[in-house]
């Protein structure tokens, strides 16, 4: 009996000794930049084991390396704290070897970056910041230019400012300028590329497709009635105000 207890204690100690912290290199979400992890495994199953202590320890290490690699490629090396949390929680789960009987185990880890990887992360972040600034400035310039040139008058001014413009042909440019301005008017800044802004654009195109004043008056009246039905009286009042504005500029004096 004492011999059996002693053999089990010796087997348990041997497994723990073989599972003393081992290091592993893990890939990150950034190619070429990796983590260095030190993993400490804990076997929960008591001896006897279905194999030698070396076989059990090797199988546990292999399983933990594989488990860590499953999630490390989704971790950002620039956010080391989050990577530690994700990998730590993942390895802390209770696992078991597919043996008979199964051997259950869990693990803890410490995660860090080697000096070369830290330098690579710093270089990458600097490049990302510079690219972000460049992209923002380009978008601002594009948005401002598109907003300006969506106005036919502004587009025409740009045209006549060019050197060598034949002033006698300006009267022939009206249609071309209008078509080009409509193309610029279709541009939308990123913060306006939403379903709501798209709906506004569809509604605008729908309303402008009815040039007759009587048609416009009917459409705005229906729009206001729909808003009233939806219990949005303030919006209905604004729609009616737009209707009144159209009535004021009616060239035939309709009311």
PDB file of N, CA and C in Angstrom, residues 111-151:
ATOM      1  N   UNK A 111       3.231  36.138 -21.454  1.00  0.00           N
ATOM      2  CA  UNK A 111       3.391  36.488 -22.867  1.00  0.00           C
ATOM      3  C   UNK A 111       4.173  37.785 -22.982  1.00  0.00           C
ATOM      4  N   UNK A 112       5.069  37.831 -23.951  1.00  0.00           N
ATOM      5  CA  UNK A 112       5.859  39.041 -24.141  1.00  0.00           C
ATOM      6  C   UNK A 112       6.322  39.107 -25.595  1.00  0.00           C
ATOM      7  N   UNK A 113       7.056  40.189 -25.897  1.00  0.00           N
ATOM      8  CA  UNK A 113       7.653  40.366 -27.211  1.00  0.00           C
ATOM      9  C   UNK A 113       9.159  40.457 -27.060  1.00  0.00           C
ATOM     10  N   UNK A 114       9.885  39.792 -27.931  1.00  0.00           N
ATOM     11  CA  UNK A 114      11.324  39.927 -27.946  1.00  0.00           C
ATOM     12  C   UNK A 114      11.708  41.327 -28.441  1.00  0.00           C
ATOM     13  N   UNK A 115      12.909  41.815 -28.129  1.00  0.00           N
ATOM     14  CA  UNK A 115      13.310  43.171 -28.541  1.00  0.00           C
ATOM     15  C   UNK A 115      13.118  43.434 -30.029  1.00  0.00           C
ATOM     16  N   UNK A 116      13.468  42.470 -30.882  1.00  0.00           N
ATOM     17  CA  UNK A 116      13.293  42.675 -32.323  1.00  0.00           C
ATOM     18  C   UNK A 116      11.822  42.839 -32.688  1.00  0.00           C
ATOM     19  N   UNK A 117      10.958  42.074 -32.022  1.00  0.00           N
ATOM     20  CA  UNK A 117       9.525  42.181 -32.301  1.00  0.00           C
ATOM     21  C   UNK A 117       8.973  43.509 -31.794  1.00  0.00           C
ATOM     22  N   UNK A 118       9.445  43.979 -30.653  1.00  0.00           N
ATOM     23  CA  UNK A 118       9.022  45.290 -30.145  1.00  0.00           C
ATOM     24  C   UNK A 118       9.419  46.404 -31.121  1.00  0.00           C
ATOM     25  N   UNK A 119      10.622  46.311 -31.654  1.00  0.00           N
ATOM     26  CA  UNK A 119      11.075  47.316 -32.622  1.00  0.00           C
ATOM     27  C   UNK A 119      10.226  47.261 -33.891  1.00  0.00           C
ATOM     28  N   UNK A 120       9.868  46.039 -34.318  1.00  0.00           N
ATOM     29  CA  UNK A 120       9.043  45.896 -35.515  1.00  0.00           C
ATOM     30  C   UNK A 120       7.652  46.476 -35.294  1.00  0.00           C
ATOM     31  N   UNK A 121       7.095  46.290 -34.094  1.00  0.00           N
ATOM     32  CA  UNK A 121       5.780  46.855 -33.770  1.00  0.00           C
ATOM     33  C   UNK A 121       5.843  48.377 -33.793  1.00  0.00           C
ATOM     34  N   UNK A 122       6.902  48.949 -33.221  1.00  0.00           N
ATOM     35  CA  UNK A 122       7.044  50.407 -33.218  1.00  0.00           C
ATOM     36  C   UNK A 122       7.143  50.954 -34.640  1.00  0.00           C
ATOM     37  N   UNK A 123       7.899  50.268 -35.493  1.00  0.00           N
ATOM     38  CA  UNK A 123       8.018  50.694 -36.891  1.00  0.00           C
ATOM     39  C   UNK A 123       6.678  50.600 -37.603  1.00  0.00           C
ATOM     40  N   UNK A 124       5.963  49.511 -37.348  1.00  0.00           N
ATOM     41  CA  UNK A 124       4.656  49.324 -37.987  1.00  0.00           C
ATOM     42  C   UNK A 124       3.665  50.394 -37.554  1.00  0.00           C
ATOM     43  N   UNK A 125       3.630  50.710 -36.276  1.00  0.00           N
ATOM     44  CA  UNK A 125       2.700  51.733 -35.779  1.00  0.00           C
ATOM     45  C   UNK A 125       3.025  53.102 -36.364  1.00  0.00           C
ATOM     46  N   UNK A 126       4.316  53.412 -36.478  1.00  0.00           N
ATOM     47  CA  UNK A 126       4.706  54.696 -37.064  1.00  0.00           C
ATOM     48  C   UNK A 126       4.255  54.785 -38.515  1.00  0.00           C
ATOM     49  N   UNK A 127       4.404  53.683 -39.256  1.00  0.00           N
ATOM     50  CA  UNK A 127       3.977  53.665 -40.657  1.00  0.00           C
ATOM     51  C   UNK A 127       2.461  53.783 -40.766  1.00  0.00           C
ATOM     52  N   UNK A 128       1.741  53.124 -39.856  1.00  0.00           N
ATOM     53  CA  UNK A 128       0.279  53.195 -39.879  1.00  0.00           C
ATOM     54  C   UNK A 128      -0.207  54.607 -39.572  1.00  0.00           C
ATOM     55  N   UNK A 129       0.450  55.288 -38.626  1.00  0.00           N
ATOM     56  CA  UNK A 129       0.058  56.664 -38.296  1.00  0.00           C
ATOM     57  C   UNK A 129       0.282  57.579 -39.499  1.00  0.00           C
ATOM     58  N   UNK A 130       1.429  57.426 -40.153  1.00  0.00           N
ATOM     59  CA  UNK A 130       1.731  58.257 -41.302  1.00  0.00           C
ATOM     60  C   UNK A 130       0.746  58.005 -42.431  1.00  0.00           C
ATOM     61  N   UNK A 131       0.400  56.729 -42.643  1.00  0.00           N
ATOM     62  CA  UNK A 131      -0.563  56.392 -43.697  1.00  0.00           C
ATOM     63  C   UNK A 131      -1.941  56.942 -43.363  1.00  0.00           C
ATOM     64  N   UNK A 132      -2.313  56.899 -42.073  1.00  0.00           N
ATOM     65  CA  UNK A 132      -3.611  57.425 -41.660  1.00  0.00           C
ATOM     66  C   UNK A 132      -3.706  58.920 -41.931  1.00  0.00           C
ATOM     67  N   UNK A 133      -2.629  59.653 -41.618  1.00  0.00           N
ATOM     68  CA  UNK A 133      -2.616  61.097 -41.881  1.00  0.00           C
ATOM     69  C   UNK A 133      -2.748  61.368 -43.373  1.00  0.00           C
ATOM     70  N   UNK A 134      -1.994  60.612 -44.184  1.00  0.00           N
ATOM     71  CA  UNK A 134      -2.056  60.782 -45.634  1.00  0.00           C
ATOM     72  C   UNK A 134      -3.460  60.499 -46.162  1.00  0.00           C
ATOM     73  N   UNK A 135      -4.084  59.430 -45.663  1.00  0.00           N
ATOM     74  CA  UNK A 135      -5.430  59.066 -46.123  1.00  0.00           C
ATOM     75  C   UNK A 135      -6.455  60.123 -45.730  1.00  0.00           C
ATOM     76  N   UNK A 136      -6.349  60.638 -44.516  1.00  0.00           N
ATOM     77  CA  UNK A 136      -7.306  61.649 -44.047  1.00  0.00           C
ATOM     78  C   UNK A 136      -7.197  62.919 -44.892  1.00  0.00           C
ATOM     79  N   UNK A 137      -5.965  63.361 -45.145  1.00  0.00           N
ATOM     80  CA  UNK A 137      -5.775  64.566 -45.946  1.00  0.00           C
ATOM     81  C   UNK A 137      -6.292  64.371 -47.366  1.00  0.00           C
ATOM     82  N   UNK A 138      -6.070  63.176 -47.937  1.00  0.00           N
ATOM     83  CA  UNK A 138      -6.552  62.918 -49.289  1.00  0.00           C
ATOM     84  C   UNK A 138      -8.078  62.905 -49.332  1.00  0.00           C
ATOM     85  N   UNK A 139      -8.699  62.283 -48.319  1.00  0.00           N
ATOM     86  CA  UNK A 139     -10.163  62.257 -48.276  1.00  0.00           C
ATOM     87  C   UNK A 139     -10.737  63.661 -48.101  1.00  0.00           C
ATOM     88  N   UNK A 140     -10.113  64.468 -47.237  1.00  0.00           N
ATOM     89  CA  UNK A 140     -10.593  65.834 -47.031  1.00  0.00           C
ATOM     90  C   UNK A 140     -10.510  66.636 -48.321  1.00  0.00           C
ATOM     91  N   UNK A 141      -9.407  66.490 -49.043  1.00  0.00           N
ATOM     92  CA  UNK A 141      -9.255  67.210 -50.304  1.00  0.00           C
ATOM     93  C   UNK A 141     -10.286  66.741 -51.316  1.00  0.00           C
ATOM     94  N   UNK A 142     -10.497  65.432 -51.398  1.00  0.00           N
ATOM     95  CA  UNK A 142     -11.482  64.880 -52.334  1.00  0.00           C
ATOM     96  C   UNK A 142     -12.887  65.357 -52.004  1.00  0.00           C
ATOM     97  N   UNK A 143     -13.243  65.303 -50.704  1.00  0.00           N
ATOM     98  CA  UNK A 143     -14.593  65.713 -50.293  1.00  0.00           C
ATOM     99  C   UNK A 143     -14.829  67.195 -50.572  1.00  0.00           C
ATOM    100  N   UNK A 144     -13.821  68.029 -50.257  1.00  0.00           N
ATOM    101  CA  UNK A 144     -13.977  69.468 -50.466  1.00  0.00           C
ATOM    102  C   UNK A 144     -14.081  69.803 -51.953  1.00  0.00           C
ATOM    103  N   UNK A 145     -13.255  69.160 -52.765  1.00  0.00           N
ATOM    104  CA  UNK A 145     -13.277  69.434 -54.200  1.00  0.00           C
ATOM    105  C   UNK A 145     -14.581  68.956 -54.830  1.00  0.00           C
ATOM    106  N   UNK A 146     -15.048  67.769 -54.420  1.00  0.00           N
ATOM    107  CA  UNK A 146     -16.305  67.250 -54.965  1.00  0.00           C
ATOM    108  C   UNK A 146     -17.470  68.140 -54.568  1.00  0.00           C
ATOM    109  N   UNK A 147     -17.466  68.638 -53.317  1.00  0.00           N
ATOM    110  CA  UNK A 147     -18.546  69.520 -52.866  1.00  0.00           C
ATOM    111  C   UNK A 147     -18.553  70.816 -53.670  1.00  0.00           C
ATOM    112  N   UNK A 148     -17.373  71.342 -53.967  1.00  0.00           N
ATOM    113  CA  UNK A 148     -17.296  72.582 -54.735  1.00  0.00           C
ATOM    114  C   UNK A 148     -17.751  72.372 -56.176  1.00  0.00           C
ATOM    115  N   UNK A 149     -17.263  71.307 -56.810  1.00  0.00           N
ATOM    116  CA  UNK A 149     -17.535  71.100 -58.230  1.00  0.00           C
ATOM    117  C   UNK A 149     -18.909  70.500 -58.497  1.00  0.00           C
ATOM    118  N   UNK A 150     -19.660  70.156 -57.440  1.00  0.00           N
ATOM    119  CA  UNK A 150     -21.036  69.705 -57.646  1.00  0.00           C
ATOM    120  C   UNK A 150     -21.955  70.880 -57.977  1.00  0.00           C
ATOM    121  N   UNK A 151     -21.442  72.102 -57.791  1.00  0.00           N
ATOM    122  CA  UNK A 151     -22.187  73.315 -58.160  1.00  0.00           C
ATOM    123  C   UNK A 151     -21.776  73.712 -59.579  1.00  0.00           C
TER     124      UNK A 151
END
